Amino acid sequence: MEALGNLSRKEQVIRSAAELFREKGYAASSMRDLAQKLGIEAASLYSHIKSKEEILQSLCFDMATEFRKSLAEVESKNYTATEKLRFGIIGHIQVMAKDLTASAVFMNEHRHLSQPFLRDFLLLRINYINRFKAIIEEGASKGEFKDTIDKKLAVMTLFSSLNWMPMWYDPSSKIDPAELGQQLADMLVNGLKKG
Amino acid sequence: MEALGNLSRKEQVIRSAAELFREKGYAASSMRDLAQKLGIEAASLYSHIKSKEEILQSLCFDMATEFRKSLAEVESKNYTATEKLRFGIIGHIQVMAKDLTASAVFMNEHRHLSQPFLRDFLLLRINYINRFKAIIEEGASKGEFKDTIDKKLAVMTLFSSLNWMPMWYDPSSKIDPAELGQQLADMLVNGLKKG
DNA sequence: CCTACCGATCGGTAGG
DNA sequence: CCTACCGATCGGTAGG
C-alpha cells in the first residue's frame, strides 16, 4: 500500500472517501466528513471531483474492470472447469486483496449509484456471475461436479463467500491472499467433510 | 405472509419501514418516504414509534432473537457435529425465509444502530458465529471434518452464504426454504465435486 | 392523525 | 483552496 503522499490529490480524495464510505456507508457520509478527513473545507473538494457520486462511480467501475480482467485471463486458458473455478476464485480474491476498502464499497454501496450508472453496473455484475455459472455448468456436464446441486444456489454461495471476504479478512494475518483463495476454492469444491 | 390489515398500526409502520430500508438503505430512507408509503404525514409516524432508529432496533433485535432460538434448539439435541451443522444451517435459512425483508435489513443496516445498541448487537452476533465455529471445531476434532481448513475461513464462508440468501432467493421458486437449507448444507459439507 | 414549524445539516455554487 | 452562501431536506416537537 502506497503512502498518501504518492497519490495525486484527486486520488487522495477518492481513497479517503472509500474509507469513509466503508465505515459509515455512502448515504451517511457527508462531504463535510470527507473534507475534515483531508483537512480542507467541504467546498474545496469540488476542485478535484465533480460530485459525491462521481467518487462512488469511479470506485465501483474501477473494481469491476479489475474483476473482469482477472476472469478473462482465466477463461483464455485451456483449463478444466475445476481449474477455471479454482483460478477464478483465486483471481477474484487477489483483486479484492489489492484494495479491501474499495472492495467493501463496491459490494455494499453500489446501490446508491444513480441511473444510468446503476443499470450499467448491474449488467456488468450479472455478466460476471453468469460466466462463473457457466464454469460450474461446464463442470457439471463434464462430470467434474455433481449434477444434483442447483446451479443458481451454487454460484450465489460462491459469490457470497467471495464478496464478504473484505468484511472479515485481516491482511496482516498469517494467511496471505493467494492461500486464502486456495482454501476458499478447496472448501467450495471439496467441502468440509473429511476424505 | 399475513395481509397488512391483520397487523397493528405499529407493526404496519415497522413492516413498511423494513421494505423501505431494504430498498434504499436506512440512511437514505426518510421518515417522509415512510409516511408516504403509509398514506399519512411524517409527523403522524411519531404517535406509533419513538424515533427512526427505534424501528431499526426492533427489526435487528427481533431477528437476532429468532436466530438464537433456532440455534439453541439444535445445540440441545444429541447430534453429531455434521448433523448440528446441517440443522443449524437449515434453521437459520428457515428463520430468514419467514421474513426475507427483515433479514436483509438485519444483515445490511445494523451498522446504523447507535450505541449501546450497536455494541449489544455485535456481541450477540459474535456469540452466534462462535457457536457455529465450535460446531465446526468439534467436527474437525472428531474426524468428521477436515482438520486442514482454517476454522475462521470456514465459519465466515458459511455465514456469507447464509446471510446473502435474502439478496437472491426467490420465495416463489420451486425450491422451498427447507430444501434450500438442505442443499446449502450439502454444498458446504460435501462440496461441488462429484463423488 | 393533522397543521405548523424548528434547528441542523445536506450537496453544491459563486467568486476569488 | 477559501469565505460566504443557497435552496432543499432531514428527524423530530408542539399543540390540537
Coordinates of C-alpha atoms (C1' of nucleotides) in Angstrom, one line a residue:
Chain A
M1 CA 0.0 0.0 0.0
E2 CA 1.4 3.4 -1.0
A3 CA 1.6 6.3 1.3
L4 CA -0.9 9.0 0.7
G5 CA 1.9 11.3 -0.4
N6 CA 2.5 9.3 -3.6
L7 CA -1.1 9.8 -4.8
S8 CA -2.5 12.8 -6.7
R9 CA -4.8 15.0 -4.8
K10 CA -7.8 13.5 -6.6
E11 CA -6.6 10.0 -5.8
Q12 CA -6.3 11.0 -2.1
V13 CA -9.8 12.3 -2.1
I14 CA -11.1 9.1 -3.6
R15 CA -9.1 6.9 -1.2
S16 CA -10.3 8.9 1.8
A17 CA -13.8 8.8 0.5
A18 CA -13.6 5.0 0.1
E19 CA -12.6 4.7 3.8
L20 CA -15.4 6.9 4.9
F21 CA -18.0 5.1 2.7
R22 CA -16.8 1.8 4.0
E23 CA -17.1 2.9 7.7
K24 CA -20.4 4.8 7.6
G25 CA -22.0 3.9 4.3
Y26 CA -22.3 6.2 1.3
A27 CA -25.6 7.9 2.3
A28 CA -24.5 8.6 5.9
S29 CA -21.1 10.0 4.8
S30 CA -21.2 13.8 4.2
M31 CA -18.8 15.8 2.1
R32 CA -18.0 17.8 5.2
D33 CA -16.9 14.5 6.9
L34 CA -14.7 13.8 3.9
A35 CA -13.2 17.3 3.8
Q36 CA -12.4 17.1 7.5
K37 CA -10.6 13.8 7.0
L38 CA -8.4 15.6 4.4
G39 CA -8.0 18.8 6.4
I40 CA -9.7 21.1 4.0
E41 CA -13.1 22.8 3.6
A42 CA -16.0 21.0 2.0
A43 CA -16.3 23.4 -0.8
S44 CA -12.7 22.8 -1.8
L45 CA -13.4 19.2 -2.6
Y46 CA -15.2 20.3 -5.7
S47 CA -12.0 21.5 -7.4
H48 CA -10.9 17.8 -7.5
I49 CA -14.2 16.0 -8.1
K50 CA -17.4 16.9 -9.8
S51 CA -19.8 15.4 -7.2
K52 CA -20.1 12.9 -4.3
E53 CA -21.5 10.3 -6.7
E54 CA -18.6 10.6 -9.1
I55 CA -16.4 9.2 -6.4
L56 CA -18.7 6.2 -5.9
Q57 CA -18.8 5.7 -9.7
S58 CA -15.0 5.5 -10.0
L59 CA -14.7 3.2 -7.0
C60 CA -17.4 0.8 -8.4
F61 CA -16.4 0.8 -12.0
D62 CA -12.6 0.6 -11.4
M63 CA -13.1 -2.5 -9.2
A64 CA -15.5 -4.0 -11.9
T65 CA -12.8 -3.5 -14.5
E66 CA -10.2 -5.4 -12.4
F67 CA -12.6 -8.3 -11.7
R68 CA -13.3 -8.7 -15.4
K69 CA -9.7 -8.5 -16.4
S70 CA -8.9 -11.3 -13.9
L71 CA -11.7 -13.6 -15.1
A72 CA -11.0 -13.0 -18.8
E73 CA -7.4 -14.2 -18.3
V74 CA -8.6 -17.4 -16.6
E75 CA -11.2 -18.1 -19.3
S76 CA -8.5 -17.7 -22.0
K77 CA -6.5 -20.7 -20.7
N78 CA -7.1 -24.3 -21.6
Y79 CA -8.2 -25.3 -18.1
T80 CA -10.7 -27.9 -16.9
A81 CA -13.8 -26.5 -15.2
T82 CA -12.3 -27.3 -11.8
E83 CA -9.2 -25.4 -12.6
K84 CA -11.1 -22.5 -14.1
L85 CA -13.2 -22.3 -10.9
R86 CA -10.2 -22.5 -8.7
F87 CA -8.2 -19.9 -10.5
G88 CA -11.2 -17.7 -11.0
I89 CA -11.7 -17.7 -7.2
I90 CA -8.1 -17.0 -6.5
G91 CA -8.0 -14.2 -9.0
H92 CA -11.2 -12.6 -7.5
I93 CA -9.7 -12.8 -4.0
Q94 CA -6.4 -11.3 -5.2
V95 CA -8.2 -8.4 -6.9
M96 CA -10.1 -7.7 -3.7
A97 CA -7.0 -8.0 -1.6
K98 CA -5.2 -5.3 -3.6
D99 CA -7.8 -2.8 -2.2
L100 CA -10.0 -4.2 0.6
T101 CA -11.6 -0.8 1.2
A102 CA -12.7 -0.2 -2.4
S103 CA -13.9 -3.9 -2.5
A104 CA -16.1 -3.3 0.5
V105 CA -17.6 -0.2 -1.0
F106 CA -18.0 -1.9 -4.4
M107 CA -20.0 -4.6 -2.6
N108 CA -22.1 -2.6 -0.2
E109 CA -22.6 0.8 -1.7
H110 CA -23.1 0.3 -5.4
R111 CA -26.9 0.5 -5.0
H112 CA -26.5 4.3 -4.4
L113 CA -25.4 4.8 -8.0
S114 CA -28.0 6.8 -10.0
Q115 CA -29.2 5.8 -13.4
P116 CA -27.8 5.0 -15.9
F117 CA -24.8 4.0 -13.9
L118 CA -26.7 1.6 -11.6
R119 CA -28.1 -0.2 -14.6
D120 CA -24.6 -0.5 -16.3
F121 CA -23.1 -1.7 -13.1
L122 CA -25.7 -4.4 -12.5
L123 CA -25.3 -5.6 -16.1
L124 CA -21.6 -6.0 -15.6
R125 CA -22.2 -7.9 -12.4
I126 CA -24.8 -10.3 -13.9
N127 CA -22.4 -10.9 -16.8
Y128 CA -19.6 -11.7 -14.4
I129 CA -21.8 -14.0 -12.3
N130 CA -23.1 -15.8 -15.4
R131 CA -19.6 -16.5 -16.5
F132 CA -18.8 -18.2 -13.2
K133 CA -22.1 -20.0 -13.5
A134 CA -21.1 -21.3 -17.0
I135 CA -17.9 -22.7 -15.5
I136 CA -20.0 -24.6 -12.9
E137 CA -22.4 -25.8 -15.5
E138 CA -19.5 -27.0 -17.7
G139 CA -18.0 -28.8 -14.7
A140 CA -21.4 -30.5 -14.0
S141 CA -21.9 -31.5 -17.7
K142 CA -18.4 -32.9 -17.9
G143 CA -18.8 -34.9 -14.7
E144 CA -16.3 -32.9 -12.7
F145 CA -19.0 -31.5 -10.4
K146 CA -22.2 -33.0 -9.1
D147 CA -25.2 -32.5 -11.2
T148 CA -27.6 -32.5 -8.3
I149 CA -26.9 -29.1 -6.8
D150 CA -28.9 -26.1 -8.0
K151 CA -26.6 -24.0 -10.2
K152 CA -28.0 -20.7 -9.1
L153 CA -27.6 -21.7 -5.5
A154 CA -24.0 -22.9 -6.2
V155 CA -22.9 -19.7 -7.9
M156 CA -24.6 -17.4 -5.3
T157 CA -23.0 -19.3 -2.5
L158 CA -19.7 -18.8 -4.3
F159 CA -20.3 -15.1 -4.7
S160 CA -21.5 -14.6 -1.1
S161 CA -18.3 -16.2 0.2
L162 CA -16.1 -14.1 -2.1
N163 CA -17.8 -10.8 -1.6
W164 CA -17.9 -11.0 2.2
M165 CA -14.2 -11.6 2.5
P166 CA -13.4 -7.9 2.9
M167 CA -15.6 -7.8 6.0
W168 CA -13.5 -10.2 8.0
Y169 CA -10.2 -10.9 6.3
D170 CA -7.3 -9.4 8.2
P171 CA -4.5 -8.6 5.7
S172 CA -1.9 -8.8 8.4
S173 CA -2.8 -12.4 9.3
K174 CA -0.6 -15.4 8.5
I175 CA -2.8 -16.5 5.6
D176 CA -2.0 -14.5 2.5
P177 CA -4.5 -13.7 -0.3
A178 CA -3.3 -16.4 -2.6
E179 CA -3.6 -19.0 0.1
L180 CA -6.9 -17.6 1.2
G181 CA -8.1 -18.1 -2.4
Q182 CA -6.8 -21.7 -2.4
Q183 CA -8.5 -22.6 0.8
L184 CA -11.8 -20.9 -0.2
A185 CA -11.7 -22.8 -3.6
D186 CA -10.9 -26.0 -1.7
M187 CA -13.8 -25.5 0.7
L188 CA -16.3 -24.9 -2.1
V189 CA -15.1 -27.6 -4.4
N190 CA -14.3 -30.3 -1.8
G191 CA -16.4 -29.3 1.2
L192 CA -15.7 -29.6 4.8
K193 CA -16.1 -33.3 5.0
K194 CA -13.1 -35.4 5.6
G195 CA -12.0 -37.8 2.9
Chain B
M1 CA -47.4 -13.9 5.0
E2 CA -50.2 -12.0 6.6
A3 CA -52.0 -9.1 4.9
L4 CA -51.2 -5.7 6.3
G5 CA -54.8 -5.5 7.6
N6 CA -54.1 -8.1 10.2
L7 CA -51.3 -6.1 11.8
S8 CA -51.4 -3.4 14.4
R9 CA -50.7 0.1 13.1
K10 CA -47.3 0.0 14.8
E11 CA -46.5 -3.3 13.1
Q12 CA -47.6 -1.8 9.8
V13 CA -45.2 1.1 10.3
I14 CA -42.3 -1.3 11.1
R15 CA -43.0 -3.6 8.2
S16 CA -43.3 -0.7 5.7
A17 CA -40.1 0.7 7.1
A18 CA -38.3 -2.7 6.7
E19 CA -39.3 -2.6 3.0
L20 CA -38.0 0.9 2.6
F21 CA -34.8 0.3 4.5
R22 CA -34.2 -2.8 2.4
E23 CA -34.7 -0.9 -0.9
K24 CA -32.9 2.3 -0.2
G25 CA -30.8 1.6 2.9
Y26 CA -31.5 3.1 6.4
A27 CA -29.6 6.3 6.0
A28 CA -31.2 7.1 2.6
S29 CA -34.7 6.4 3.8
S30 CA -36.5 9.4 5.1
M31 CA -39.4 9.5 7.5
R32 CA -41.3 11.4 4.8
D33 CA -40.7 8.4 2.4
L34 CA -42.1 6.1 5.0
A35 CA -45.1 8.3 5.8
Q36 CA -45.9 8.5 2.1
K37 CA -45.8 4.7 1.8
L38 CA -48.4 4.5 4.6
G39 CA -50.5 7.4 3.3
I40 CA -50.0 9.7 6.3
E41 CA -48.0 12.7 7.2
A42 CA -44.4 12.3 8.5
A43 CA -45.3 13.8 11.9
S44 CA -48.0 11.2 12.4
L45 CA -45.5 8.4 12.5
Y46 CA -44.4 9.6 15.9
S47 CA -47.6 8.5 17.5
H48 CA -46.7 4.9 16.8
I49 CA -42.9 4.9 17.1
K50 CA -40.4 7.0 19.2
S51 CA -37.8 7.5 16.5
K52 CA -36.5 6.3 13.2
E53 CA -33.8 4.3 15.0
E54 CA -36.3 2.5 17.3
I55 CA -37.7 0.8 14.1
L56 CA -34.2 -0.4 13.2
Q57 CA -33.6 -1.6 16.7
S58 CA -36.8 -3.7 16.7
L59 CA -36.0 -5.2 13.3
C60 CA -32.4 -6.1 14.2
F61 CA -33.0 -7.5 17.7
D62 CA -36.2 -9.4 16.8
M63 CA -34.3 -11.2 14.1
A64 CA -31.4 -11.9 16.4
T65 CA -33.8 -13.5 19.0
E66 CA -35.2 -15.8 16.3
F67 CA -31.7 -16.9 15.2
R68 CA -30.6 -17.6 18.7
K69 CA -33.8 -19.6 19.5
S70 CA -33.2 -21.7 16.4
L71 CA -29.6 -22.5 17.2
A72 CA -30.3 -23.2 20.9
E73 CA -32.7 -25.9 19.9
V74 CA -30.2 -27.6 17.6
E75 CA -27.5 -27.4 20.3
S76 CA -29.8 -29.1 22.8
K77 CA -30.1 -32.3 20.7
N78 CA -27.7 -35.2 20.7
Y79 CA -26.4 -34.7 17.3
T80 CA -23.1 -35.3 15.6
A81 CA -21.2 -32.2 14.5
T82 CA -22.3 -32.9 10.9
E83 CA -25.9 -33.0 12.0
K84 CA -25.6 -30.0 14.1
L85 CA -24.1 -28.0 11.3
R86 CA -26.7 -29.3 8.8
F87 CA -29.7 -28.5 11.1
G88 CA -28.1 -25.2 12.2
I89 CA -27.9 -24.1 8.6
I90 CA -31.5 -25.3 7.8
G91 CA -32.8 -23.5 10.9
H92 CA -31.0 -20.3 10.0
I93 CA -32.4 -20.4 6.5
Q94 CA -35.9 -21.0 7.8
V95 CA -35.7 -18.1 10.2
M96 CA -34.7 -15.8 7.3
A97 CA -37.3 -17.2 5.0
K98 CA -40.0 -16.3 7.4
D99 CA -39.1 -12.6 6.8
L100 CA -36.7 -12.0 4.0
T101 CA -37.2 -8.3 4.2
A102 CA -36.3 -8.0 7.9
S103 CA -33.4 -10.4 7.2
A104 CA -31.9 -8.2 4.6
V105 CA -32.2 -5.2 6.9
F106 CA -30.7 -7.2 9.8
M107 CA -27.7 -8.0 7.6
N108 CA -27.1 -4.7 5.8
E109 CA -28.3 -2.0 8.1
H110 CA -27.4 -3.0 11.6
R111 CA -24.3 -0.8 11.5
H112 CA -26.6 2.3 11.7
L113 CA -27.6 1.4 15.3
S114 CA -26.3 3.9 17.8
Q115 CA -24.5 2.9 21.0
P116 CA -25.1 1.0 23.2
F117 CA -27.4 -0.9 20.8
L118 CA -24.7 -1.5 18.2
R119 CA -22.3 -3.0 20.8
D120 CA -25.0 -5.3 22.1
F121 CA -25.9 -6.4 18.6
L122 CA -22.4 -7.2 17.7
L123 CA -21.9 -9.2 20.9
L124 CA -24.9 -11.3 20.0
R125 CA -23.6 -11.8 16.5
I126 CA -20.1 -12.8 17.6
N127 CA -21.6 -15.2 20.1
Y128 CA -23.8 -16.8 17.4
I129 CA -20.9 -17.1 15.0
N130 CA -18.7 -18.6 17.7
R131 CA -21.2 -21.3 18.4
F132 CA -21.2 -22.3 14.8
K133 CA -17.4 -22.2 14.9
A134 CA -17.5 -24.5 17.9
I135 CA -19.6 -27.0 15.9
I136 CA -17.0 -26.9 13.1
E137 CA -14.2 -27.4 15.5
E138 CA -15.9 -30.3 17.2
G139 CA -16.4 -31.9 13.7
A140 CA -12.7 -31.4 12.9
S141 CA -11.5 -32.9 16.2
K142 CA -13.8 -35.9 16.0
G143 CA -12.7 -36.6 12.4
E144 CA -15.9 -35.7 10.7
F145 CA -14.4 -32.7 9.0
K146 CA -11.0 -32.0 7.6
D147 CA -8.6 -30.5 10.0
T148 CA -6.7 -28.6 7.3
I149 CA -9.2 -25.8 6.6
D150 CA -8.8 -22.6 8.6
K151 CA -11.8 -22.5 11.0
K152 CA -12.3 -18.8 10.8
L153 CA -12.4 -19.0 7.0
A154 CA -14.8 -21.9 7.2
V155 CA -17.3 -20.2 9.5
M156 CA -17.1 -16.9 7.6
T157 CA -17.7 -18.7 4.4
L158 CA -20.7 -20.4 6.0
F159 CA -22.0 -17.1 7.3
S160 CA -21.5 -15.3 4.0
S161 CA -23.6 -17.9 2.2
L162 CA -26.3 -17.8 4.8
N163 CA -26.5 -14.0 5.0
W164 CA -26.6 -13.3 1.3
M165 CA -29.5 -15.6 0.7
P166 CA -32.1 -12.8 1.1
M167 CA -30.4 -11.0 -1.7
W168 CA -31.1 -13.6 -4.4
Y169 CA -33.6 -16.2 -3.1
D170 CA -37.0 -16.0 -4.8
P171 CA -39.6 -17.3 -2.3
S172 CA -41.9 -18.2 -5.2
S173 CA -39.3 -20.5 -6.8
K174 CA -39.7 -24.3 -6.9
I175 CA -37.1 -24.8 -4.2
D176 CA -38.6 -24.2 -0.7
P177 CA -36.6 -22.9 2.3
A178 CA -36.1 -26.3 3.9
E179 CA -34.7 -27.7 0.6
L180 CA -32.6 -24.6 0.1
G181 CA -31.1 -25.2 3.6
Q182 CA -30.5 -28.9 2.8
Q183 CA -28.7 -28.0 -0.5
L184 CA -26.7 -25.2 1.1
A185 CA -25.6 -27.6 3.9
D186 CA -24.8 -30.2 1.3
M187 CA -22.7 -27.8 -0.7
L188 CA -20.7 -26.6 2.3
V189 CA -20.2 -30.0 3.8
N190 CA -19.7 -32.1 0.7
G191 CA -18.5 -29.5 -1.9
L192 CA -19.3 -29.3 -5.5
K193 CA -17.0 -32.1 -6.5
K194 CA -18.6 -35.3 -7.8
G195 CA -18.0 -38.5 -5.8
Chain C
dC1 C1' -53.7 11.6 12.7
dC2 C1' -53.1 16.8 11.2
dT3 C1' -51.0 21.7 10.6
dA4 C1' -47.4 24.4 11.5
dC5 C1' -43.0 24.6 12.5
dC6 C1' -37.9 24.2 14.3
dG7 C1' -32.8 24.0 14.2
dA8 C1' -29.4 21.2 11.9
dT9 C1' -27.4 19.6 8.1
dC10 C1' -27.1 18.3 3.3
dG11 C1' -24.7 18.7 -1.7
dG12 C1' -23.2 22.1 -4.2
dT13 C1' -22.1 27.1 -6.5
dA14 C1' -20.1 31.9 -7.0
dG15 C1' -16.3 34.3 -6.9
dG16 C1' -11.9 35.0 -5.7
Chain D
dC1 C1' -8.0 26.0 -1.6
dC2 C1' -11.0 29.6 1.0
dT3 C1' -15.2 32.6 2.5
dA4 C1' -19.8 33.2 2.0
dC5 C1' -23.8 31.4 0.9
dC6 C1' -28.1 28.8 -1.3
dG7 C1' -32.3 26.0 -1.6
dA8 C1' -33.7 21.5 -0.2
dT9 C1' -34.4 18.2 3.1
dC10 C1' -33.6 16.0 7.4
dG11 C1' -35.6 13.9 12.2
dG12 C1' -38.5 15.5 15.3
dT13 C1' -41.8 18.6 18.5
dA14 C1' -46.0 21.4 20.0
dG15 C1' -50.4 21.6 20.2
dG16 C1' -54.6 20.1 18.9

